[in-house]
């Protein structure tokens, strides 16, 4: 009996050590096949931004000791327009829009939110929804104070739109015009898969799993041209692998599991609306698999009820990122409300 037990224990140890060996070996292989480094992030980011076809200036803006990567484009005497990206993205994901927005008469400023993109990724220790919003919004506010942005327009995407709305609410008089593009976290209800995806923090998975992580990324990453052209896919991978996914972790606290199979948004966008002074433009995408067009419409109707001046447009043939997938349609919609030359003529 004793001998049998010892034998079983040794066998189990051998299996475990083989598994560990396999895991580490494939991780090493992953590092060799898809190496990641800050230098590579920079190179691939440069490639994406070169495709913008317009002159851009980079700067790391210091706020509260953290570096916030910022991209500037256009004439500094024009009114500022701030671009806020969504989950796991960065200011570079607007590369197909910079030139259009400059042509509409704006000084365009894109930032990488704290914890994401090429901005600093400090250790995140918050727990509550308020902590998460605070993490982004405090740094965002310091950033715009440092840049002396007192009045500016905002175009914000997905979870960035959720955060931008919070900012506009808390800092009345700063935002002159707000566009919410396929805003996320609208309603409490959340699909199980989305819940798991955002709870596991995709960046951690990509970073820790090595080759397996890369294969998963390959499987999950969209195959359509807008997402793969001009090194954007490479940039996504490099950004996913940057150490300390604090951006992901902070967002994780917006979601909780009521039961093992029922993830919910803790403070849904639609429950935190109030009357705003500036015009708000809501844009949805007819093929959005992450945020249903119905949810966005519900948000729009709820916004109208607050007495806020607002409009609603649907982009056709686009999934979650219309500014990237159907940039011409996006330009048309934005132009209708933002084009200063057209508006001056009207
Ligand atoms: C956006 O919506 C407005 C109001 O419904 C409409 O007049 C306009 O044509 C739409 N613009 C585009 C580009 O779809």
CSV table of N, CA, C and O and ligand atoms in Angstrom, one decimal, residues 311-314 329 332-334 336-337, ligand 1:
chain,number,residue,atom,x,y,z
A,311,UNK,N,-27.9,64.1,-30.8
A,311,UNK,CA,-28.3,63.5,-32.1
A,311,UNK,C,-27.8,62.0,-32.1
A,311,UNK,O,-27.1,61.6,-31.3
A,312,UNK,N,-28.3,61.3,-33.2
A,312,UNK,CA,-28.0,59.9,-33.2
A,312,UNK,C,-27.8,59.5,-34.7
A,312,UNK,O,-28.6,59.8,-35.5
A,313,UNK,N,-26.7,58.8,-35.0
A,313,UNK,CA,-26.4,58.3,-36.3
A,313,UNK,C,-25.9,56.9,-36.2
A,313,UNK,O,-25.3,56.5,-35.3
A,314,UNK,N,-26.2,56.1,-37.3
A,314,UNK,CA,-25.8,54.7,-37.4
A,314,UNK,C,-24.8,54.6,-38.6
A,314,UNK,O,-25.1,55.0,-39.7
A,329,UNK,N,-17.5,57.2,-43.9
A,329,UNK,CA,-18.8,57.5,-43.3
A,329,UNK,C,-18.6,58.2,-42.0
A,329,UNK,O,-19.4,59.1,-41.7
A,332,UNK,N,-18.1,61.8,-42.6
A,332,UNK,CA,-19.3,62.5,-43.0
A,332,UNK,C,-20.2,62.8,-41.7
A,332,UNK,O,-20.7,64.0,-41.6
A,333,UNK,N,-20.3,61.9,-40.8
A,333,UNK,CA,-21.1,62.1,-39.6
A,333,UNK,C,-20.5,63.1,-38.7
A,333,UNK,O,-21.1,64.1,-38.3
A,334,UNK,N,-19.2,63.0,-38.5
A,334,UNK,CA,-18.5,64.0,-37.6
A,334,UNK,C,-18.6,65.3,-38.3
A,334,UNK,O,-18.9,66.3,-37.6
A,336,UNK,N,-20.8,66.7,-40.1
A,336,UNK,CA,-22.1,67.3,-40.0
A,336,UNK,C,-22.2,68.2,-38.7
A,336,UNK,O,-22.9,69.2,-38.6
A,337,UNK,N,-21.5,67.7,-37.6
A,337,UNK,CA,-21.6,68.4,-36.4
A,337,UNK,C,-20.4,69.2,-36.0
A,337,UNK,O,-20.4,70.2,-35.3
B,1,LIG,C1,-27.2,61.7,-39.0
B,1,LIG,O1,-28.4,61.9,-38.5
B,1,LIG,C2,-29.1,63.1,-38.9
B,1,LIG,C3,-30.3,63.2,-38.0
B,1,LIG,O2,-31.1,62.1,-38.0
B,1,LIG,C4,-29.3,63.0,-40.3
B,1,LIG,O3,-30.0,64.2,-40.8
B,1,LIG,C5,-28.0,62.9,-41.1
B,1,LIG,O4,-28.2,62.7,-42.4
B,1,LIG,C6,-27.2,61.7,-40.5
B,1,LIG,N1,-25.9,61.7,-41.1
B,1,LIG,C7,-25.4,60.7,-41.7
B,1,LIG,C8,-24.0,60.9,-42.4
B,1,LIG,O5,-25.8,59.6,-41.6
